[in-house]
């Protein structure tokens, strides 16, 4: 459990909250590329870390992320005209390019140089893997963009499903790294459920974790159905700062694995960018993926990317379906996670918890977040931002291996598992 002060330190992200300032030191996804696909198209509104931003694609295809408030009289640039290389505030016509440079100031005399001295707050951007990312921290501390393995995949090998949580980011992340819950909450609905159940029916995994330069990784070790005296079934999950989790890839190599990135909108809301990336070059159909996962915009999600089911509707839980074989009565893998996470409240009161051995990863993640926060407050380079970290080698895995073998060997490329 955590004290109230410890819980607040880890969960509060708005304004000058240290955790929010720590998040700003990392590159974060802001919007899907498809949300601003059209040059000179409609801008997209963003809320992140309690701050209102606007994203747009200019006439030449460049993307910009700016403070939403026009620096003149603070009217929102989300309402702006995106035209001829910049975004124009509809209030007085002031216009800014993707770097924040003021291009036009029609209500002011040209001879005073005011236009050349004024800039809108603009942030460095990077477009990759179907998302527009931004760095919101001090410019002199801007890190290199993390070269995760799937970042450089061809576009047809990556698909992103976006959805929101009405909860703090921390409990959403905790759900993503919790291996024990999948045997229950996602019973029958995980993409490779039948294959996993055929390997092991062990519902009480033993967890073993180790720290890394980017966060930590852990193995959930289960007793396999076959040769339990000589083998073990390991599922390895990876967590890297500030809020990214990669779960074990499906046993079917034609199915994509996925990395979850949780971006705090504010203290009580979170946006998830669930990145599905190919294991073997098989194309990923993002639209079909969203339909199957029941995270289709306009169908399962509202205009703000939140699920149509909420607390009042009990997240659309169907009790009749539960009697007829559905474990949760909630359709869709992500809907199930959302219901469990949001039901804790906007910010879970962790002083009331009773954690067990299956919560080793949860405890480790909180500790690593606290470590990173201490490093930030001490003026040190936080976890995951050391240039020596090789993001290209970060991967998860699962398989059956000899009982006396270290689970880390599953992360070595080319290692064959026991069948």
Tab-separated table of C-alpha atoms in Angstrom:
chain	number	residue	atom	x	y	z
A	1	UNK	CA	0.000	0.000	0.000
A	2	UNK	CA	0.985	3.647	-0.355
A	3	UNK	CA	0.499	6.532	2.036
A	4	UNK	CA	-1.630	9.436	0.849
A	5	UNK	CA	1.495	11.558	0.294
A	6	UNK	CA	3.193	8.792	-1.726
A	7	UNK	CA	0.058	8.266	-3.785
A	8	UNK	CA	-0.241	11.971	-4.558
A	9	UNK	CA	3.432	12.181	-5.550
A	10	UNK	CA	2.941	9.405	-8.118
A	11	UNK	CA	-0.479	10.407	-9.446
A	12	UNK	CA	-0.664	14.208	-9.567
A	13	UNK	CA	0.517	15.516	-12.947
A	14	UNK	CA	-1.068	18.949	-13.397
A	15	UNK	CA	0.648	22.318	-13.134
A	16	UNK	CA	3.901	22.249	-11.172
A	17	UNK	CA	3.374	18.732	-9.813
A	18	UNK	CA	6.801	17.013	-9.954
A	19	UNK	CA	5.429	13.907	-11.673
A	20	UNK	CA	3.904	16.021	-14.417
A	21	UNK	CA	7.217	17.826	-14.864
A	22	UNK	CA	8.956	14.454	-15.064
A	23	UNK	CA	6.570	13.312	-17.819
A	24	UNK	CA	7.534	16.395	-19.812
A	25	UNK	CA	11.097	15.098	-20.065
A	26	UNK	CA	9.963	12.256	-22.367
A	27	UNK	CA	8.545	12.159	-25.873
A	28	UNK	CA	4.780	11.525	-25.665
A	29	UNK	CA	2.220	10.705	-28.372
A	30	UNK	CA	-0.249	13.555	-28.805
A	31	UNK	CA	-2.665	12.507	-31.563
A	32	UNK	CA	-3.029	9.887	-34.257
A	33	UNK	CA	-1.657	10.998	-37.604
A	34	UNK	CA	-5.078	10.269	-39.095
A	35	UNK	CA	-6.654	12.912	-36.840
A	36	UNK	CA	-4.782	15.613	-38.735
A	37	UNK	CA	-4.224	13.729	-41.979
A	38	UNK	CA	-5.324	16.526	-44.291
A	39	UNK	CA	-2.981	19.463	-44.989
A	40	UNK	CA	-4.829	22.648	-44.049
A	41	UNK	CA	-7.478	20.440	-42.445
A	42	UNK	CA	-9.233	20.844	-39.090
A	43	UNK	CA	-6.885	21.155	-36.101
A	44	UNK	CA	-7.070	18.617	-33.260
A	45	UNK	CA	-7.577	19.541	-29.619
A	46	UNK	CA	-5.223	17.934	-27.098
A	47	UNK	CA	-5.281	17.874	-23.323
A	48	UNK	CA	-2.127	16.524	-21.703
A	49	UNK	CA	-0.774	16.983	-18.171
A	50	UNK	CA	-3.578	19.469	-17.535
A	51	UNK	CA	-2.486	21.639	-20.476
A	52	UNK	CA	-4.561	22.522	-23.553
A	53	UNK	CA	-2.722	22.139	-26.872
A	54	UNK	CA	-3.577	22.196	-30.564
A	55	UNK	CA	-2.144	19.989	-33.309
A	56	UNK	CA	-2.379	20.753	-37.031
A	57	UNK	CA	-0.836	19.831	-40.377
A	58	UNK	CA	0.111	22.785	-42.542
A	59	UNK	CA	-0.107	23.259	-46.283
A	60	UNK	CA	3.185	21.448	-46.937
A	61	UNK	CA	2.421	18.555	-44.582
A	62	UNK	CA	4.467	19.700	-41.593
A	63	UNK	CA	2.881	19.017	-38.200
A	64	UNK	CA	2.775	21.477	-35.344
A	65	UNK	CA	1.845	21.257	-31.671
A	66	UNK	CA	1.232	24.634	-30.019
A	67	UNK	CA	-0.377	25.966	-26.874
A	68	UNK	CA	-4.060	26.152	-27.715
A	69	UNK	CA	-4.415	29.685	-26.346
A	70	UNK	CA	-3.515	32.357	-28.888
A	71	UNK	CA	-0.830	34.561	-27.253
A	72	UNK	CA	-2.842	37.667	-28.137
A	73	UNK	CA	-6.062	37.399	-26.116
A	74	UNK	CA	-5.995	33.630	-25.358
A	75	UNK	CA	-8.801	32.610	-27.687
A	76	UNK	CA	-8.439	28.955	-28.685
A	77	UNK	CA	-6.482	28.114	-31.817
A	78	UNK	CA	-8.463	24.875	-32.008
A	79	UNK	CA	-11.074	27.115	-33.641
A	80	UNK	CA	-8.463	28.568	-35.959
A	81	UNK	CA	-8.267	28.634	-39.747
A	82	UNK	CA	-5.523	26.279	-40.934
A	83	UNK	CA	-4.374	27.850	-44.183
A	84	UNK	CA	-1.383	28.836	-46.279
A	85	UNK	CA	1.348	27.492	-44.020
A	86	UNK	CA	-0.043	28.335	-40.592
A	87	UNK	CA	-2.957	28.454	-38.178
A	88	UNK	CA	-4.891	31.721	-37.916
A	89	UNK	CA	-6.813	32.753	-34.813
A	90	UNK	CA	-10.384	33.573	-35.790
A	91	UNK	CA	-10.589	36.330	-33.157
A	92	UNK	CA	-8.173	38.879	-34.664
A	93	UNK	CA	-6.511	37.007	-37.534
A	94	UNK	CA	-3.096	36.539	-35.949
A	95	UNK	CA	-1.374	33.620	-37.672
A	96	UNK	CA	1.381	31.221	-36.512
A	97	UNK	CA	3.418	28.527	-38.228
A	98	UNK	CA	4.380	25.107	-36.804
A	99	UNK	CA	7.417	26.619	-35.048
A	100	UNK	CA	5.276	29.240	-33.294
A	101	UNK	CA	6.567	32.085	-35.467
A	102	UNK	CA	4.004	34.825	-35.985
A	103	UNK	CA	3.408	35.034	-39.723
A	104	UNK	CA	0.758	37.757	-39.755
A	105	UNK	CA	-0.609	40.277	-37.264
A	106	UNK	CA	-3.169	42.198	-39.301
A	107	UNK	CA	-4.585	44.245	-36.416
A	108	UNK	CA	-1.184	45.781	-35.542
A	109	UNK	CA	0.978	48.311	-37.440
A	110	UNK	CA	3.839	46.712	-39.377
A	111	UNK	CA	6.367	49.404	-38.476
A	112	UNK	CA	6.707	48.489	-34.780
A	113	UNK	CA	8.195	45.014	-35.206
A	114	UNK	CA	5.739	43.476	-32.748
A	115	UNK	CA	5.063	40.547	-35.068
A	116	UNK	CA	8.755	39.629	-35.244
A	117	UNK	CA	9.158	39.683	-31.451
A	118	UNK	CA	6.144	37.521	-30.623
A	119	UNK	CA	6.021	33.726	-30.765
A	120	UNK	CA	3.397	31.203	-29.805
A	121	UNK	CA	4.597	28.382	-27.566
A	122	UNK	CA	5.417	25.542	-29.972
A	123	UNK	CA	6.861	22.146	-29.132
A	124	UNK	CA	9.240	19.819	-30.994
A	125	UNK	CA	7.325	17.129	-32.881
A	126	UNK	CA	8.110	13.779	-34.442
A	127	UNK	CA	5.722	11.774	-36.580
A	128	UNK	CA	6.198	8.019	-36.419
A	129	UNK	CA	4.177	4.780	-36.221
A	130	UNK	CA	0.928	6.524	-37.097
A	131	UNK	CA	1.206	9.070	-34.284
A	132	UNK	CA	2.341	12.649	-33.792
A	133	UNK	CA	4.641	12.857	-30.773
A	134	UNK	CA	5.784	15.971	-28.944
A	135	UNK	CA	8.381	16.901	-26.365
A	136	UNK	CA	6.987	19.325	-23.786
A	137	UNK	CA	10.012	19.778	-21.532
A	138	UNK	CA	12.957	22.200	-21.394
A	139	UNK	CA	14.420	22.505	-24.868
A	140	UNK	CA	18.010	22.225	-23.623
A	141	UNK	CA	17.174	18.815	-22.091
A	142	UNK	CA	15.390	17.370	-25.114
A	143	UNK	CA	16.344	13.692	-25.514
A	144	UNK	CA	16.730	11.790	-28.748
A	145	UNK	CA	13.515	10.248	-30.002
A	146	UNK	CA	13.330	6.665	-28.630
A	147	UNK	CA	14.113	4.250	-31.479
A	148	UNK	CA	11.785	1.476	-30.339
A	149	UNK	CA	11.858	-1.585	-32.624
A	150	UNK	CA	8.472	-0.892	-34.232
A	151	UNK	CA	9.068	2.826	-34.800
A	152	UNK	CA	10.755	2.125	-38.127
A	153	UNK	CA	8.302	-0.564	-39.311
A	154	UNK	CA	6.517	0.048	-42.619
A	155	UNK	CA	3.161	1.742	-42.127
A	156	UNK	CA	1.191	-1.394	-42.963
A	157	UNK	CA	2.866	-3.305	-40.123
A	158	UNK	CA	1.679	-0.966	-37.355
A	159	UNK	CA	-1.853	-0.151	-36.236
A	160	UNK	CA	-2.864	2.081	-33.337
A	161	UNK	CA	-6.043	1.832	-31.272
A	162	UNK	CA	-6.762	4.946	-29.202
A	163	UNK	CA	-9.134	5.104	-26.229
A	164	UNK	CA	-9.552	7.065	-23.020
A	165	UNK	CA	-9.859	6.225	-19.338
A	166	UNK	CA	-11.737	8.338	-16.828
A	167	UNK	CA	-9.019	7.594	-14.311
A	168	UNK	CA	-5.515	8.557	-13.328
A	169	UNK	CA	-2.723	7.215	-15.527
A	170	UNK	CA	-1.127	5.130	-12.747
A	171	UNK	CA	-3.946	2.632	-12.290
A	172	UNK	CA	-4.258	2.304	-16.063
A	173	UNK	CA	-0.547	1.444	-16.315
A	174	UNK	CA	-0.862	-0.976	-13.430
A	175	UNK	CA	-3.523	-2.872	-15.353
A	176	UNK	CA	-1.247	-3.172	-18.382
A	177	UNK	CA	1.626	-4.753	-16.435
A	178	UNK	CA	-0.528	-7.066	-14.309
A	179	UNK	CA	-0.103	-10.562	-15.709
A	180	UNK	CA	-2.307	-12.288	-13.113
A	181	UNK	CA	-5.550	-10.543	-14.067
A	182	UNK	CA	-5.618	-11.809	-17.647
A	183	UNK	CA	-6.613	-15.317	-16.532
A	184	UNK	CA	-9.746	-13.774	-15.009
A	185	UNK	CA	-10.752	-10.394	-16.436
A	186	UNK	CA	-9.906	-11.454	-19.987
A	187	UNK	CA	-10.940	-15.080	-19.602
A	188	UNK	CA	-11.947	-16.304	-23.035
A	189	UNK	CA	-11.377	-12.959	-24.753
A	190	UNK	CA	-7.600	-12.627	-25.024
A	191	UNK	CA	-6.411	-12.991	-28.592
A	192	UNK	CA	-4.456	-16.198	-27.851
A	193	UNK	CA	-6.492	-17.364	-24.868
A	194	UNK	CA	-7.033	-20.928	-26.044
A	195	UNK	CA	-3.361	-21.472	-26.896
A	196	UNK	CA	-2.218	-20.085	-23.546
A	197	UNK	CA	-4.757	-22.159	-21.631
A	198	UNK	CA	-3.603	-25.242	-23.539
A	199	UNK	CA	-0.050	-24.585	-22.291
A	200	UNK	CA	-0.914	-23.859	-18.649
A	201	UNK	CA	-3.932	-23.735	-16.386
A	202	UNK	CA	-1.870	-22.298	-13.545
A	203	UNK	CA	-3.748	-19.253	-12.252
A	204	UNK	CA	-1.184	-18.282	-9.588
A	205	UNK	CA	1.970	-17.129	-11.376
A	206	UNK	CA	5.227	-16.622	-9.521
A	207	UNK	CA	6.698	-13.274	-10.512
A	208	UNK	CA	10.372	-12.469	-10.865
A	209	UNK	CA	11.420	-8.905	-11.753
A	210	UNK	CA	14.668	-7.138	-12.555
A	211	UNK	CA	15.470	-3.450	-12.930
A	212	UNK	CA	16.720	-2.055	-16.230
A	213	UNK	CA	18.091	1.297	-17.357
A	214	UNK	CA	14.701	2.100	-18.902
A	215	UNK	CA	12.477	0.778	-16.085
A	216	UNK	CA	12.122	-2.930	-15.403
A	217	UNK	CA	10.988	-6.221	-16.858
A	218	UNK	CA	9.500	-9.263	-15.224
A	219	UNK	CA	8.493	-12.835	-15.895
A	220	UNK	CA	5.220	-14.423	-14.791
A	221	UNK	CA	6.201	-18.057	-14.277
A	222	UNK	CA	3.520	-20.727	-14.479
A	223	UNK	CA	3.444	-24.496	-14.196
A	224	UNK	CA	2.861	-25.979	-17.674
A	225	UNK	CA	0.330	-28.706	-18.350
A	226	UNK	CA	2.984	-30.930	-19.939
A	227	UNK	CA	6.290	-31.900	-18.269
A	228	UNK	CA	5.757	-29.722	-15.180
A	229	UNK	CA	8.710	-31.377	-13.395
A	230	UNK	CA	11.211	-30.291	-16.039
A	231	UNK	CA	9.808	-27.146	-17.696
A	232	UNK	CA	8.179	-23.785	-16.877
A	233	UNK	CA	5.971	-21.393	-18.817
A	234	UNK	CA	7.243	-17.807	-18.764
A	235	UNK	CA	5.514	-14.656	-19.973
A	236	UNK	CA	7.766	-11.602	-19.960
A	237	UNK	CA	6.352	-8.074	-19.737
A	238	UNK	CA	8.440	-4.925	-20.183
A	239	UNK	CA	7.858	-1.506	-18.588
A	240	UNK	CA	9.754	1.575	-19.626
A	241	UNK	CA	9.420	5.073	-18.280
A	242	UNK	CA	7.321	7.026	-18.115
A	243	UNK	CA	4.235	4.905	-18.913
A	244	UNK	CA	4.855	2.324	-21.619
A	245	UNK	CA	4.251	-1.404	-21.372
A	246	UNK	CA	4.916	-4.175	-23.892
A	247	UNK	CA	3.099	-7.419	-23.187
A	248	UNK	CA	4.180	-10.859	-24.451
A	249	UNK	CA	3.469	-11.422	-28.153
A	250	UNK	CA	0.678	-13.831	-29.102
A	251	UNK	CA	1.769	-17.424	-29.657
A	252	UNK	CA	0.462	-17.150	-33.217
A	253	UNK	CA	3.271	-15.276	-35.024
A	254	UNK	CA	0.805	-13.908	-37.581
A	255	UNK	CA	-0.890	-11.902	-34.820
A	256	UNK	CA	0.687	-8.569	-33.861
A	257	UNK	CA	2.046	-7.909	-30.412
A	258	UNK	CA	1.257	-4.634	-28.722
A	259	UNK	CA	2.770	-1.835	-26.708
A	260	UNK	CA	0.536	0.338	-24.544
A	261	UNK	CA	1.413	4.002	-24.037
A	262	UNK	CA	-0.590	5.854	-21.389
A	263	UNK	CA	-0.571	9.652	-21.625
A	264	UNK	CA	-1.998	11.567	-18.638
A	265	UNK	CA	-4.545	14.126	-19.787
A	266	UNK	CA	-4.838	15.462	-16.252
A	267	UNK	CA	-5.019	14.016	-12.750
A	268	UNK	CA	-8.220	12.102	-13.469
A	269	UNK	CA	-8.168	11.232	-17.183
A	270	UNK	CA	-5.782	9.266	-19.368
A	271	UNK	CA	-5.429	8.602	-23.093
A	272	UNK	CA	-4.190	5.211	-24.226
A	273	UNK	CA	-2.330	4.713	-27.491
A	274	UNK	CA	-2.295	0.945	-28.009
A	275	UNK	CA	0.293	0.219	-30.684
A	276	UNK	CA	-0.093	-3.136	-32.440
A	277	UNK	CA	3.034	-4.125	-34.377
A	278	UNK	CA	3.715	-7.091	-36.595
A	279	UNK	CA	5.806	-10.011	-35.367
A	280	UNK	CA	6.825	-11.353	-38.767
A	281	UNK	CA	5.989	-8.750	-41.399
A	282	UNK	CA	2.313	-9.676	-41.626
A	283	UNK	CA	0.274	-6.511	-42.364
A	284	UNK	CA	-1.767	-5.003	-39.537
A	285	UNK	CA	-5.225	-3.757	-40.531
A	286	UNK	CA	-5.866	-0.951	-38.043
A	287	UNK	CA	-9.565	-0.586	-38.875
A	288	UNK	CA	-10.276	-4.309	-38.548
A	289	UNK	CA	-8.216	-4.383	-35.364
A	290	UNK	CA	-10.355	-1.649	-33.791
A	291	UNK	CA	-13.563	-3.417	-34.799
A	292	UNK	CA	-12.413	-6.672	-33.255
A	293	UNK	CA	-11.211	-4.990	-30.068
A	294	UNK	CA	-14.410	-2.904	-29.908
A	295	UNK	CA	-12.573	0.403	-29.847
A	296	UNK	CA	-14.014	1.792	-33.079
A	297	UNK	CA	-14.500	5.584	-33.071
A	298	UNK	CA	-18.135	6.533	-33.531
A	299	UNK	CA	-19.281	3.025	-32.640
A	300	UNK	CA	-17.699	1.985	-29.364
A	301	UNK	CA	-16.125	5.344	-28.559
A	302	UNK	CA	-17.562	8.843	-28.348
A	303	UNK	CA	-16.173	11.916	-30.081
A	304	UNK	CA	-13.541	12.308	-27.346
A	305	UNK	CA	-12.285	8.698	-27.660
A	306	UNK	CA	-13.944	7.496	-24.438
A	307	UNK	CA	-16.111	4.388	-24.254
A	308	UNK	CA	-19.855	4.784	-24.597
A	309	UNK	CA	-20.335	2.658	-21.491
A	310	UNK	CA	-19.602	4.354	-18.161
A	311	UNK	CA	-20.119	3.893	-14.433
A	312	UNK	CA	-23.834	4.677	-14.602
A	313	UNK	CA	-24.245	2.044	-17.315
A	314	UNK	CA	-21.898	-0.341	-15.480
A	315	UNK	CA	-19.697	-0.247	-18.551
A	316	UNK	CA	-22.459	-1.999	-20.540
A	317	UNK	CA	-22.137	-5.158	-18.506
A	318	UNK	CA	-24.550	-7.854	-19.656
A	319	UNK	CA	-25.586	-10.149	-16.772
A	320	UNK	CA	-27.439	-12.459	-19.124
A	321	UNK	CA	-24.229	-12.960	-21.093
A	322	UNK	CA	-22.472	-13.805	-17.829
A	323	UNK	CA	-24.992	-16.571	-17.167
A	324	UNK	CA	-24.413	-17.859	-20.699
A	325	UNK	CA	-20.648	-18.192	-20.454
A	326	UNK	CA	-19.116	-14.708	-20.570
A	327	UNK	CA	-16.873	-14.254	-17.531
A	328	UNK	CA	-17.327	-10.465	-17.195
A	329	UNK	CA	-20.395	-9.768	-19.329
A	330	UNK	CA	-18.375	-6.944	-20.876
A	331	UNK	CA	-17.544	-7.199	-24.562
A	332	UNK	CA	-14.069	-6.292	-25.727
A	333	UNK	CA	-10.637	-6.714	-24.216
A	334	UNK	CA	-10.087	-2.986	-23.711
A	335	UNK	CA	-13.602	-2.393	-22.375
A	336	UNK	CA	-12.883	-4.956	-19.672
A	337	UNK	CA	-9.694	-3.176	-18.627
A	338	UNK	CA	-11.487	0.173	-18.649
A	339	UNK	CA	-14.291	-1.094	-16.424
A	340	UNK	CA	-11.888	-2.577	-13.863
A	341	UNK	CA	-9.673	0.523	-13.800
A	342	UNK	CA	-12.414	3.177	-13.752
A	343	UNK	CA	-14.370	1.304	-11.065
A	344	UNK	CA	-11.521	2.098	-8.626
A	345	UNK	CA	-12.367	5.791	-8.828
A	346	UNK	CA	-10.578	8.611	-10.596
A	347	UNK	CA	-7.533	8.227	-8.320
A	348	UNK	CA	-7.385	4.949	-6.447
A	349	UNK	CA	-6.877	5.175	-2.675
A	350	UNK	CA	-3.890	2.864	-2.465
A	351	UNK	CA	-3.726	3.053	1.329
A	352	UNK	CA	-6.654	0.595	1.361
A	353	UNK	CA	-4.967	-2.072	-0.786
A	354	UNK	CA	-3.859	-5.528	0.306
A	355	UNK	CA	-1.153	-6.572	-2.147
A	356	UNK	CA	0.066	-10.128	-2.620
A	357	UNK	CA	2.829	-12.026	-4.375
A	358	UNK	CA	1.076	-11.650	-7.730
A	359	UNK	CA	1.477	-7.865	-7.356
A	360	UNK	CA	5.278	-7.903	-7.513
A	361	UNK	CA	5.213	-6.027	-10.847
A	362	UNK	CA	2.838	-3.385	-9.485
A	363	UNK	CA	5.107	-2.761	-6.499
A	364	UNK	CA	8.192	-2.666	-8.712
A	365	UNK	CA	6.629	-0.214	-11.163
A	366	UNK	CA	5.671	2.202	-8.379
A	367	UNK	CA	9.176	1.958	-6.956
A	368	UNK	CA	10.764	2.676	-10.322
A	369	UNK	CA	8.471	5.658	-10.885
A	370	UNK	CA	9.462	6.935	-7.448
A	371	UNK	CA	13.148	6.356	-8.320
A	372	UNK	CA	12.772	8.362	-11.528
A	373	UNK	CA	11.033	11.158	-9.644
A	374	UNK	CA	13.855	11.325	-7.078
A	375	UNK	CA	16.409	11.455	-9.876
A	376	UNK	CA	14.512	14.286	-11.553
A	377	UNK	CA	14.210	16.280	-8.310
A	378	UNK	CA	17.928	15.785	-7.653
A	379	UNK	CA	18.778	17.205	-11.073
A	380	UNK	CA	19.948	13.854	-12.408
A	381	UNK	CA	19.018	12.223	-15.718
A	382	UNK	CA	15.812	10.229	-15.075
A	383	UNK	CA	15.451	6.571	-15.925
A	384	UNK	CA	15.115	5.832	-19.615
A	385	UNK	CA	16.739	9.081	-20.745
A	386	UNK	CA	20.362	7.977	-20.661
A	387	UNK	CA	21.579	8.144	-24.292
A	388	UNK	CA	23.191	4.742	-23.763
A	389	UNK	CA	19.784	3.041	-23.475
A	390	UNK	CA	19.268	0.904	-26.585
A	391	UNK	CA	15.526	1.116	-27.171
A	392	UNK	CA	15.906	-1.023	-30.278
A	393	UNK	CA	16.564	-4.076	-28.098
A	394	UNK	CA	13.472	-3.718	-25.903
A	395	UNK	CA	11.137	-6.649	-26.454
A	396	UNK	CA	8.815	-9.010	-24.614
A	397	UNK	CA	8.425	-12.776	-25.031
A	398	UNK	CA	6.680	-15.907	-23.868
A	399	UNK	CA	7.356	-19.625	-24.075
A	400	UNK	CA	8.048	-22.901	-22.298
A	401	UNK	CA	11.676	-23.379	-21.294
A	402	UNK	CA	13.636	-25.838	-19.137
A	403	UNK	CA	12.862	-25.421	-15.456
A	404	UNK	CA	16.438	-24.522	-14.528
A	405	UNK	CA	16.914	-22.040	-17.408
A	406	UNK	CA	16.865	-18.293	-16.715
A	407	UNK	CA	13.722	-16.684	-18.117
A	408	UNK	CA	15.864	-13.920	-19.643
A	409	UNK	CA	17.004	-16.361	-22.330
A	410	UNK	CA	13.591	-15.982	-23.977
A	411	UNK	CA	14.589	-12.429	-24.870
A	412	UNK	CA	17.570	-13.632	-26.884
A	413	UNK	CA	16.687	-13.719	-30.552
A	414	UNK	CA	16.670	-17.157	-32.094
A	415	UNK	CA	16.097	-19.038	-28.837
A	416	UNK	CA	13.810	-22.011	-29.375
A	417	UNK	CA	11.199	-22.810	-26.771
A	418	UNK	CA	10.150	-26.243	-25.622
A	419	UNK	CA	7.140	-27.611	-27.497
